[in-house]
CSV table of C-alpha atoms and ligand atoms in Angstrom, one decimal:
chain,number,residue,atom,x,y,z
C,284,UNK,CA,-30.8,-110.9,-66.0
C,285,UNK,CA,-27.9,-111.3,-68.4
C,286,UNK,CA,-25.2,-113.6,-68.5
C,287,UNK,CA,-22.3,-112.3,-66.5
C,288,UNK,CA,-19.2,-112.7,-68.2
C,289,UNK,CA,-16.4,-113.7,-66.4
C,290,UNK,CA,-13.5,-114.4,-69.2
C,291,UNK,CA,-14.6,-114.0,-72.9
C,292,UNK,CA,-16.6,-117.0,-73.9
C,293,UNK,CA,-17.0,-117.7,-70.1
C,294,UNK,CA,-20.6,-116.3,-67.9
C,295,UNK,CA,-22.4,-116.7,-64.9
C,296,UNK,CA,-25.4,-118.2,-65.5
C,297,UNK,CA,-26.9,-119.5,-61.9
C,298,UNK,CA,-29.4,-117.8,-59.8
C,299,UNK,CA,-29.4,-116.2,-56.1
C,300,UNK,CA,-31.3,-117.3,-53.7
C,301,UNK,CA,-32.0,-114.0,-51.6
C,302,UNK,CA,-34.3,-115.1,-49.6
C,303,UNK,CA,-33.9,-118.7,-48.7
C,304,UNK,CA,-33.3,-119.2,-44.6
C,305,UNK,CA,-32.7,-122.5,-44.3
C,306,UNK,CA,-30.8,-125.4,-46.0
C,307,UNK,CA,-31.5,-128.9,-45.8
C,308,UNK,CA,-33.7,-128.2,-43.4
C,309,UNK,CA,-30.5,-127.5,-41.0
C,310,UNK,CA,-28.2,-125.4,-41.6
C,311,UNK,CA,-29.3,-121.3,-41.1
C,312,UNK,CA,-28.7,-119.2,-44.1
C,313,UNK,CA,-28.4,-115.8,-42.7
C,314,UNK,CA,-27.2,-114.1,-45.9
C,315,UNK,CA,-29.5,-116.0,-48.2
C,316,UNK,CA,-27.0,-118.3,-50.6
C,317,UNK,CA,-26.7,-118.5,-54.5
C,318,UNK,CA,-26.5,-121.7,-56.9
C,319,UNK,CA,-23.7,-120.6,-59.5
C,320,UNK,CA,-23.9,-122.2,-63.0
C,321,UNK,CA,-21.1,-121.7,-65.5
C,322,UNK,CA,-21.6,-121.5,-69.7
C,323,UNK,CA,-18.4,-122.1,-71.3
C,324,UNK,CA,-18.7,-121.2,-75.2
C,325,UNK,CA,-15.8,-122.8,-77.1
C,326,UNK,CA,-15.4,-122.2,-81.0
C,327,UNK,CA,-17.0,-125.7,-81.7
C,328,UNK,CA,-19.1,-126.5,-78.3
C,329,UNK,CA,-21.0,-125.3,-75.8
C,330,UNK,CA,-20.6,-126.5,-71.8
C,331,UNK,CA,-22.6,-125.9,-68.9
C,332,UNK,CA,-21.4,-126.6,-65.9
C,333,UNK,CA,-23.5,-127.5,-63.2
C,334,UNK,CA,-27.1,-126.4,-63.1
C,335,UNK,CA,-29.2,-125.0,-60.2
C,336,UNK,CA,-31.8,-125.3,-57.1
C,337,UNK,CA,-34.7,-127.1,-58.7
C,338,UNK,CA,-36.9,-123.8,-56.6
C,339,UNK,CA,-34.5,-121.6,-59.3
C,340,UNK,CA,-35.1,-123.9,-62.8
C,341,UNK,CA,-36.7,-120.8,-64.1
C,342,UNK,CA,-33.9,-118.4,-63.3
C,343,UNK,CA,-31.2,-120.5,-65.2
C,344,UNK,CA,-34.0,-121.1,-68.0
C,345,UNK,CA,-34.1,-117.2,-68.6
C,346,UNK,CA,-30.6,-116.5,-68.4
C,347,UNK,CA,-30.2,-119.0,-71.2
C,348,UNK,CA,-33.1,-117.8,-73.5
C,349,UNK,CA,-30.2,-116.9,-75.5
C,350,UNK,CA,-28.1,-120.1,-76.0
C,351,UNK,CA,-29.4,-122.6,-79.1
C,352,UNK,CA,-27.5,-125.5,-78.0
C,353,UNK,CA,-25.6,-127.1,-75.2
C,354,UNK,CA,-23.4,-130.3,-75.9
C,355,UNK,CA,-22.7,-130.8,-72.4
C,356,UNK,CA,-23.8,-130.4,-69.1
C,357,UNK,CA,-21.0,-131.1,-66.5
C,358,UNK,CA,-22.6,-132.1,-63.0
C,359,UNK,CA,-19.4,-131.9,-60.4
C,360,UNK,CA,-21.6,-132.8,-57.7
C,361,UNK,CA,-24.6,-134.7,-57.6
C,362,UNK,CA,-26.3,-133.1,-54.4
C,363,UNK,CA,-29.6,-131.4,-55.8
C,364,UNK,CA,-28.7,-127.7,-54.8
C,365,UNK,CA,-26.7,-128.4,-57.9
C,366,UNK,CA,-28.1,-131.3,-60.2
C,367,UNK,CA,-32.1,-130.4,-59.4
C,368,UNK,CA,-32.4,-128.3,-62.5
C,369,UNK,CA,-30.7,-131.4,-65.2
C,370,UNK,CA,-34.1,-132.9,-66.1
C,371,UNK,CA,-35.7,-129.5,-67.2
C,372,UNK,CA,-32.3,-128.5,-68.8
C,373,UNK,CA,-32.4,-131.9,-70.6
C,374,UNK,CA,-35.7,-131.7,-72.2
C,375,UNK,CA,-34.7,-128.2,-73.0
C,376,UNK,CA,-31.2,-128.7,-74.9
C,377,UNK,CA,-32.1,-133.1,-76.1
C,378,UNK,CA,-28.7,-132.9,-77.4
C,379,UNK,CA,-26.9,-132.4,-74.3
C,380,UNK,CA,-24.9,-135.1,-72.7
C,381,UNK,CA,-24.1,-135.6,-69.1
C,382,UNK,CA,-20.2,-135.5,-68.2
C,383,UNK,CA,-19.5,-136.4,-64.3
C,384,UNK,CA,-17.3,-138.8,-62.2
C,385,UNK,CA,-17.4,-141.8,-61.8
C,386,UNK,CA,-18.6,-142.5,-58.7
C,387,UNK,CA,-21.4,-139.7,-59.8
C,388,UNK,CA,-23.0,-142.1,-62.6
C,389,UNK,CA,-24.6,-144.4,-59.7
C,390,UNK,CA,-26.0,-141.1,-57.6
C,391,UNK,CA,-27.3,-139.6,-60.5
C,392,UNK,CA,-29.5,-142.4,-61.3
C,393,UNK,CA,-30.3,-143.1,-57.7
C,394,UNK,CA,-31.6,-139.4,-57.1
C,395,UNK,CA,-32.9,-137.8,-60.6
C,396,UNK,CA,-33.3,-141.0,-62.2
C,397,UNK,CA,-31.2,-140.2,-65.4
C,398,UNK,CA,-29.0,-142.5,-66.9
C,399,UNK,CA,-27.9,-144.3,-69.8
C,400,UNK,CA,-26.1,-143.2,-73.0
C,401,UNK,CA,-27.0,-139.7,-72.0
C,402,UNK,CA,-24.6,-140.1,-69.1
C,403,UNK,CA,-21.0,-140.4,-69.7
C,404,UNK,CA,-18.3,-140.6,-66.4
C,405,UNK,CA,-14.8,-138.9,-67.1
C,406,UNK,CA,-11.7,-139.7,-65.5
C,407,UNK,CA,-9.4,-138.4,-62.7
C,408,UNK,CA,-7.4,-135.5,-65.5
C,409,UNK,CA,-9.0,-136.4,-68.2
C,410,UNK,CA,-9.5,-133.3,-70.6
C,411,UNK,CA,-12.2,-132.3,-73.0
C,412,UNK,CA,-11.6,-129.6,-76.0
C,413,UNK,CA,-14.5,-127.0,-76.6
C,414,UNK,CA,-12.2,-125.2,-79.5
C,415,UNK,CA,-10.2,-123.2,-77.7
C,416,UNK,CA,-11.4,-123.8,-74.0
C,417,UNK,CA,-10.4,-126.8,-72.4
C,418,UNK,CA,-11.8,-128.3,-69.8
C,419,UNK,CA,-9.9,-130.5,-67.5
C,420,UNK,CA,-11.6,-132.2,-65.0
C,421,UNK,CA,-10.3,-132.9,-61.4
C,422,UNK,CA,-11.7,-135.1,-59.0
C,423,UNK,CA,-12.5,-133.2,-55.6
C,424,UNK,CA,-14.1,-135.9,-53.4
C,425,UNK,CA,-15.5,-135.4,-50.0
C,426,UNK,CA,-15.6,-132.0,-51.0
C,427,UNK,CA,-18.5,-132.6,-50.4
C,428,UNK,CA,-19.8,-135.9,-51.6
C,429,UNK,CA,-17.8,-138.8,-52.6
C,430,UNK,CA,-18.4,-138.0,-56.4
C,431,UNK,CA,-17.6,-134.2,-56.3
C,432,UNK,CA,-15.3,-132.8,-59.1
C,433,UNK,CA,-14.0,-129.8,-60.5
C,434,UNK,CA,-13.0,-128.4,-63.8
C,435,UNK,CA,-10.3,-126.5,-64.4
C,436,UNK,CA,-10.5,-124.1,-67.5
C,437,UNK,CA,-6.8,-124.6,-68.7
C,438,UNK,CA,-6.6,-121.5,-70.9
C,439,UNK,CA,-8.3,-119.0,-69.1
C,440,UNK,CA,-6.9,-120.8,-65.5
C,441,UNK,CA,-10.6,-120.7,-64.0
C,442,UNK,CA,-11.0,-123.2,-61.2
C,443,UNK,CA,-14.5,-124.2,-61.1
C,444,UNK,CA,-14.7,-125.8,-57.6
C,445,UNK,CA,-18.3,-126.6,-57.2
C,446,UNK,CA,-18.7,-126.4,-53.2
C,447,UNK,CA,-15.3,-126.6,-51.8
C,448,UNK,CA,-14.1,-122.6,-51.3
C,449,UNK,CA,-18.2,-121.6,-51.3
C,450,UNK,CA,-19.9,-119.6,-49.3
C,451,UNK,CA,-23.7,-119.1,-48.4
C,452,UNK,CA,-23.9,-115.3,-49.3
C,453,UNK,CA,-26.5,-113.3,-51.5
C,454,UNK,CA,-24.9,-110.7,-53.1
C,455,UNK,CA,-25.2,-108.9,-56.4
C,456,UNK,CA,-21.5,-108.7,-56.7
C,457,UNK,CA,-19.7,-111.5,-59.0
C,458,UNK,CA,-16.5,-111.0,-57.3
C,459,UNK,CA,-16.8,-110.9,-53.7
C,460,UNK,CA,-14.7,-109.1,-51.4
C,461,UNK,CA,-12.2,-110.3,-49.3
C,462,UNK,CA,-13.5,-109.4,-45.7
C,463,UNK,CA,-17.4,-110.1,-46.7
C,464,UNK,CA,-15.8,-113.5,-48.5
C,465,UNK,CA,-14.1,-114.8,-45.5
C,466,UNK,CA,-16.6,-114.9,-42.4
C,467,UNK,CA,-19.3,-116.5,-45.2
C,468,UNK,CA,-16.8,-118.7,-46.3
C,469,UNK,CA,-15.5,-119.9,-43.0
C,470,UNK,CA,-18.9,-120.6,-41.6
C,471,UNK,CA,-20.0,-123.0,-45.3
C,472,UNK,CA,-16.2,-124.6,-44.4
C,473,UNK,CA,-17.3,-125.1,-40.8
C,474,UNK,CA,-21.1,-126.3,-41.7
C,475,UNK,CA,-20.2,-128.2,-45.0
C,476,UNK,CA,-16.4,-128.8,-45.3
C,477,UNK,CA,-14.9,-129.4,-41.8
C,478,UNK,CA,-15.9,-133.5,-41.2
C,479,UNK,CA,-13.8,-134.1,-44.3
C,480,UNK,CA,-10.5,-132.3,-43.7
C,481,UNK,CA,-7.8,-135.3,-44.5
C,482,UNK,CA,-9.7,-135.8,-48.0
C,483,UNK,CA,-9.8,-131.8,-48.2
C,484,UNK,CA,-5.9,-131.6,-47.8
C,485,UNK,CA,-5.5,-134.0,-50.6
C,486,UNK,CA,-7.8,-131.8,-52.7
C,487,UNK,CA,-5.8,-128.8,-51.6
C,488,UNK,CA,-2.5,-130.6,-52.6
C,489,UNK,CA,-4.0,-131.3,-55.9
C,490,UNK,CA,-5.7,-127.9,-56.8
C,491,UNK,CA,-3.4,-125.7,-55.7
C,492,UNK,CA,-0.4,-126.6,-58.3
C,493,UNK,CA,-3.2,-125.6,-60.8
C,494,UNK,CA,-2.2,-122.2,-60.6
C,495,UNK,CA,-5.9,-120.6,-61.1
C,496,UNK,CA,-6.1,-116.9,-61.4
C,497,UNK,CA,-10.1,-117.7,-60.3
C,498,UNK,CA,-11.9,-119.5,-58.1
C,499,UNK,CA,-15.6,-120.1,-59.2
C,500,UNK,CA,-17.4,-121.8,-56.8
C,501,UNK,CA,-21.0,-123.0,-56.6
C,502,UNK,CA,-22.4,-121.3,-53.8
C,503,UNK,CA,-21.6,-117.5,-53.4
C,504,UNK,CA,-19.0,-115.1,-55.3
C,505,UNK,CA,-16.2,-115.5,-57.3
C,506,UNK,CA,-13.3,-115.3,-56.2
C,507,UNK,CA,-10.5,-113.1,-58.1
C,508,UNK,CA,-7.6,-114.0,-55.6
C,509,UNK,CA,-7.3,-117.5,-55.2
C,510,UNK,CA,-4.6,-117.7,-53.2
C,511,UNK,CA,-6.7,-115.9,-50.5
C,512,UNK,CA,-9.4,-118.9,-50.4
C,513,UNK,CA,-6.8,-121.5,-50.4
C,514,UNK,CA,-4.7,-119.9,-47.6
C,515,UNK,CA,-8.0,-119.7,-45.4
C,516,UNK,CA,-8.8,-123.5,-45.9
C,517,UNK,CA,-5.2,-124.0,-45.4
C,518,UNK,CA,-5.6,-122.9,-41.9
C,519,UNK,CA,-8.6,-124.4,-41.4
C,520,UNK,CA,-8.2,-127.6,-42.3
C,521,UNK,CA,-4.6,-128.3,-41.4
C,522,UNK,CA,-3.4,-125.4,-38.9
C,523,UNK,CA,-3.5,-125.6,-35.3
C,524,UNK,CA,-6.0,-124.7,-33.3
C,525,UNK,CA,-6.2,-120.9,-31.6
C,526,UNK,CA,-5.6,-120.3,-28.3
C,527,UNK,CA,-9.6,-120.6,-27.9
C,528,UNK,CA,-12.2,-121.8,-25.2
C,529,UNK,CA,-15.4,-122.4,-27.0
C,530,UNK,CA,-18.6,-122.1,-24.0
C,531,UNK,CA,-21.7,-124.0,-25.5
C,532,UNK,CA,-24.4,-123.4,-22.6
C,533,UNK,CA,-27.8,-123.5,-21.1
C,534,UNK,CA,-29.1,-122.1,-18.0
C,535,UNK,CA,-32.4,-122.7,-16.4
C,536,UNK,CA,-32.6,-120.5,-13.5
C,537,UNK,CA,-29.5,-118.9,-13.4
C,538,UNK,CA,-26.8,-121.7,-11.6
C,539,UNK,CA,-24.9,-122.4,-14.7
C,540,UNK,CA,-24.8,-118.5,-15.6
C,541,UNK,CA,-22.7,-118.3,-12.6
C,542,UNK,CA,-20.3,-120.7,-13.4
C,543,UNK,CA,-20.2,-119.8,-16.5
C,544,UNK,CA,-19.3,-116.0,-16.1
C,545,UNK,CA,-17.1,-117.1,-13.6
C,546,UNK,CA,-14.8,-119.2,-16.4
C,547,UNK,CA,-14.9,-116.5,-18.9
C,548,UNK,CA,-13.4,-113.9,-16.7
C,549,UNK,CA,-11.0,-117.0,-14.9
C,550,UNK,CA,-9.8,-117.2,-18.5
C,551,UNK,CA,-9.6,-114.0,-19.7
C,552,UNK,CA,-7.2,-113.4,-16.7
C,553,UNK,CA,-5.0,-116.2,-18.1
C,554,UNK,CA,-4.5,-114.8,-21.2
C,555,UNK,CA,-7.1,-117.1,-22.8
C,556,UNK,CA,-9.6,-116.2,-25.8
C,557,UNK,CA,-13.5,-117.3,-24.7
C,558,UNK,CA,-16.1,-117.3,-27.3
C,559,UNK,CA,-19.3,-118.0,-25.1
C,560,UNK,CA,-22.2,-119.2,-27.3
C,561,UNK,CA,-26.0,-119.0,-25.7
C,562,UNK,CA,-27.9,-122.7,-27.2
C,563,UNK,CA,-31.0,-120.3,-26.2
C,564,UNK,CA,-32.9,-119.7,-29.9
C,565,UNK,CA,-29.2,-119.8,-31.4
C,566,UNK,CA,-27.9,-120.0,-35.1
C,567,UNK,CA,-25.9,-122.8,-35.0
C,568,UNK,CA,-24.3,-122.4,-37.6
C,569,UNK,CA,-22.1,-119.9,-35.5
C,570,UNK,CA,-21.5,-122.8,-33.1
C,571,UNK,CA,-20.1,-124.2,-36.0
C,572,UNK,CA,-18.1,-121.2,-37.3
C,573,UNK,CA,-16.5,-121.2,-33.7
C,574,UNK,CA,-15.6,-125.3,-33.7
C,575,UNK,CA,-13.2,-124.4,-36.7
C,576,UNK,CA,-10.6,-122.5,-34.1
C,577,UNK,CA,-11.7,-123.7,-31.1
C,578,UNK,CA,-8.6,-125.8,-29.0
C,579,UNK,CA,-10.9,-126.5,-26.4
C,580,UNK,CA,-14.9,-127.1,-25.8
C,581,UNK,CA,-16.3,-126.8,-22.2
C,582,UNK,CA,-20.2,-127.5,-22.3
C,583,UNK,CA,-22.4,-125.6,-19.7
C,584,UNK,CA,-25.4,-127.6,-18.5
C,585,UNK,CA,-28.4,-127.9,-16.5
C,586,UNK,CA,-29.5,-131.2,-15.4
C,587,UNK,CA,-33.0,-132.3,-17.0
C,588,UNK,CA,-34.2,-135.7,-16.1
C,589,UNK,CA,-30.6,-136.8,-15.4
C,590,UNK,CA,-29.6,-135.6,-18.6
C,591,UNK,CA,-28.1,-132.6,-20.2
C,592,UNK,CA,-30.2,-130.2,-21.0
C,593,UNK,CA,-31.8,-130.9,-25.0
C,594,UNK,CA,-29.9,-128.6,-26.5
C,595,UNK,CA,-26.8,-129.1,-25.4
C,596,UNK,CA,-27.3,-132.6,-26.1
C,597,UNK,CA,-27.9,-131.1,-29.6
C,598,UNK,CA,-25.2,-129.0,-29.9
C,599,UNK,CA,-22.6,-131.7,-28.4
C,600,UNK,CA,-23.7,-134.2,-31.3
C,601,UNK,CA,-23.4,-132.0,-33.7
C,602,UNK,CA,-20.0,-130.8,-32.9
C,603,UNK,CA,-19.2,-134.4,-32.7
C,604,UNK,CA,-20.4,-134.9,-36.3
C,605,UNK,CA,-18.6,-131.7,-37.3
C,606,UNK,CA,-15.4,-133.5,-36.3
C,607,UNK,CA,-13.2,-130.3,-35.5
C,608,UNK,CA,-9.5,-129.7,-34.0
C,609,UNK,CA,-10.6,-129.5,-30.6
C,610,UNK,CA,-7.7,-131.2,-28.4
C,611,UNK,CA,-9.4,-130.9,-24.5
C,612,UNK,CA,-12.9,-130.7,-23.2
C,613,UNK,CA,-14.2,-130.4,-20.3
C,614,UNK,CA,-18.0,-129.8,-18.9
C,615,UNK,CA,-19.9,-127.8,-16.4
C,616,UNK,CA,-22.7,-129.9,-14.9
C,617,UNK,CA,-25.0,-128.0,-12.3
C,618,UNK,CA,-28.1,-130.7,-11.0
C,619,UNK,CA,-30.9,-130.7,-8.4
C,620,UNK,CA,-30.5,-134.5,-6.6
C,621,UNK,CA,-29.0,-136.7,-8.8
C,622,UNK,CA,-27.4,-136.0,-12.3
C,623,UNK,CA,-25.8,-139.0,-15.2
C,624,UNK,CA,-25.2,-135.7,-17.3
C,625,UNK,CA,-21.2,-136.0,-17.2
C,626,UNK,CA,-21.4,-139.5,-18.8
C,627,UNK,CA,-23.7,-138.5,-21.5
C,628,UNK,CA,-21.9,-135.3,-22.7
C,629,UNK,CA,-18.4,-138.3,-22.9
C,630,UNK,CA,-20.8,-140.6,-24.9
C,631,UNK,CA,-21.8,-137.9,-27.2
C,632,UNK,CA,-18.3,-136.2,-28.0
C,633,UNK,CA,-16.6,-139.7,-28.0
C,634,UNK,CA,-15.7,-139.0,-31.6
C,635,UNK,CA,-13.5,-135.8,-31.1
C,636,UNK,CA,-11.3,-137.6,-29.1
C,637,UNK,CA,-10.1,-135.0,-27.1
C,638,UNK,CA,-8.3,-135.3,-24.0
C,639,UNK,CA,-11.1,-134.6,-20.7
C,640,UNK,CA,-10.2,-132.2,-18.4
C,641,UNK,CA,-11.7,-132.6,-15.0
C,642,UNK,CA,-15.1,-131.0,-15.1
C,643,UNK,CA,-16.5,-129.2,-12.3
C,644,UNK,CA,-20.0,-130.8,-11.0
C,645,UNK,CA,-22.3,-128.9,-8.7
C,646,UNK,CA,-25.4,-129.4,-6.5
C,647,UNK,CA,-27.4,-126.4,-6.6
C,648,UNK,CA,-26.7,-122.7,-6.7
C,649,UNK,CA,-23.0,-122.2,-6.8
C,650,UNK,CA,-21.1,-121.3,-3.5
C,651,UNK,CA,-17.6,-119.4,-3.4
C,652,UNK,CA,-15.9,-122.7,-2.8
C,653,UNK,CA,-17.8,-124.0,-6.3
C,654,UNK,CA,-16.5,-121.0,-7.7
C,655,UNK,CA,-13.0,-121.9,-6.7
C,656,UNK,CA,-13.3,-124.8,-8.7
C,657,UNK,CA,-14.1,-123.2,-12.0
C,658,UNK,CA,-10.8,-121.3,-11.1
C,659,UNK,CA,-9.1,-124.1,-11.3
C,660,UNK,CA,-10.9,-125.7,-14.8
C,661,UNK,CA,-9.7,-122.2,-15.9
C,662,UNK,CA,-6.0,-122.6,-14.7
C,663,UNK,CA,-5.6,-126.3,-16.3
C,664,UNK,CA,-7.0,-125.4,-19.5
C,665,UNK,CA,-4.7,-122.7,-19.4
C,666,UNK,CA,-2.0,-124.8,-18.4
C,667,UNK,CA,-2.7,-127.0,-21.0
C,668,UNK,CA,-3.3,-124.6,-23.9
C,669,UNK,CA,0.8,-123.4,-23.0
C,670,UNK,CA,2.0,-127.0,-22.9
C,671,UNK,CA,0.5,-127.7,-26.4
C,672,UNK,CA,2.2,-124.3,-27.6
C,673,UNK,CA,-0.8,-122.5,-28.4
T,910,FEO,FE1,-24.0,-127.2,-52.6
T,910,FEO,FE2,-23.2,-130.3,-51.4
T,910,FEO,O1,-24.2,-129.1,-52.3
């Protein structure tokens, strides 16, 4: 395929990955994903920034059969969904130099084994003339390793923003559109972004005065509206969390389907929004999506061997590691004889630190005077969702 052009003297160079279901060997990729690679053609050089998938080497090879030389490679983030493809497109353009942060110069000889005089760090604003394309480069960290940086194209007012504002999505559209963007784009902030939201508000406060008139990411479309992306990571990072009960649950023989049927409608009826999410052969990924809104997490569980069942256990760390805004949680433990399963759900989502609401524990199948007590879960985390003004 040919370069896409985005601004003259400014194309779209990476590959899409249609067909790719799984990233790091973690995180689901419904919608396939893309690994976007910029050329940037000034009057006197030639920039490319970032490179590609080392699965997609041949993709970004093709689309530059066209291009004699390139002076510089620019590698924002080090992560190999990004930097896989620099040896190849080394050997193929020997005149290339590196440009990356600081902090990148150590990664990039720790995991591709380049360095040297081939590999020069710029600095925190530092700008670099192409001949009538400038690039000024930003540093983005946590967004989503500690090296990541962006450039910002200061004539043409393209933000290249490597994974922050990204989305997993295989599309053949360069721009995306808004309500296709958004749900992709939530679920990359909630899988990739979210654990690093006071570094991302800095990086907000710092992009944003930019005044971009695009948004090119690395992962998924372009975006022609970037006030759009930045008002959706606004809210995500730094707005309060929705009026939302987030059910993570298994059930083994029915039991904990009671109860937790029972707090869904017990909620509903006071005015509370339930997302429910069945750990059975889910995506987790839309566990994540929901821990991005979510004011409150009650986990529904089995007892196995004392414990929670495995996947909850699963779930519960992950949302742990996922760090969200979740202020209350609570738990709904059903057992046979004995059960520890309360204590390990508090070890595991120690690191939210949100405030436990007094979760309802229950021997056997359910009776109507268990139910009453999922009522009353229901009614407290009602009554606390009002006192927190949600
Ligand atoms: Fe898309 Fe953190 O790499």
């Amino acid at each position: 395929m040919e370069p896409r052009e985005l601004r003259p003297g400014v194309y779209s160079v990476g590959a899409v990955d249609w067909d790719r279901r799984i990233f790091d060997s973690l995180i689901p990729l419904p919608e396939g994903t893309s690994y976007n690679s910029y050329l940037v053609r000034g009057s006197e050089k030639t920039a490319l920034l970032d490179t590609v998938d080392p699965a997609m080497t041949e993709v970004l090879l093709d689309r530059l059969r066209g291009v004699d030389r390139i002076d510089y490679v620019v590698i924002h983030h080090v992560e190999q969904d990004h930097s896989g493809s620099l040896p190849v497109m080394l050997a193929r353009f020997p005149e290339a130099r590196v440009l990356c942060s600081a902090r990148a110069v150590d990664l990039l000889a720790t995991h591709l084994h380049i360095s040297g005089d081939v590999v020069k760090a710029v600095g925190d604003g530092e700008e670099l003339s192409l001949g009538g394309k400038t690039l000024r480069f930003v540093y983005t960290p946590w967004a989503h390793w500690p090296e990541t940086m962006s450039t910002f194209l200061v004539e043409d007012k393209v933000l290249f923003s490597c994974d922050m504002f990204g989305s997993h999505l295989a599309t053949s559209d360069l721009y995306g559109a808004e309500e296709e963007v958004y749900p992709a784009a939530k679920r990359y902030f909630a899988e990739i972004m979210m654990p690093f939201r006071p570094m991302l508000k800095k990086n907000l406060d710092k992009v944003e005065p930019l005044g971009a008139q695009l948004v090119a990411p690395s992962h998924g479309p372009v975006c022609g509206r970037p006030q759009f992306i930045i008002d959706a990571y606004r809210d995500w990072v730094e707005g309060p969390p929705h009026n939302l009960v987030l059910i993570p649950f298994v059930t083994m023989h029915g039991s904990t389907a009671l109860l937790v049927d029972r707090l869904t409608g017990a909620l509903i009826e006071r005015g509370v929004k339930v997302e429910r999410v069945d750990l059975q052969g889910v995506d987790l990924g839309k566990l994540a999506t929901a821990l991005v809104d979510a004011a409150t997490v009650v986990a529904a569980t089995p007892t196995v061997m004392t414990n929670p069942h495995p996947l909850v256990v699963s779930a519960l760390y992950l949302a742990n590691a996922l760090k969200p805004k979740v202020r209350f949680l609570s738990a709904m433990v059903t057992y046979g004889w004995a059960t520890s399963a309360m204590e390990r759900i508090a070890d595991l989502t120690a690191g939210l630190k949100a405030e436990l609401i007094e979760p309802v524990i229950i021997k056997g199948r359910p009776t109507a005077e268990d139910l009453l007590k999922v009522d009353a879960l229901a009614e407290a985390i009602a009554a606390k969702h009002r006192e927190a003004g949600l």
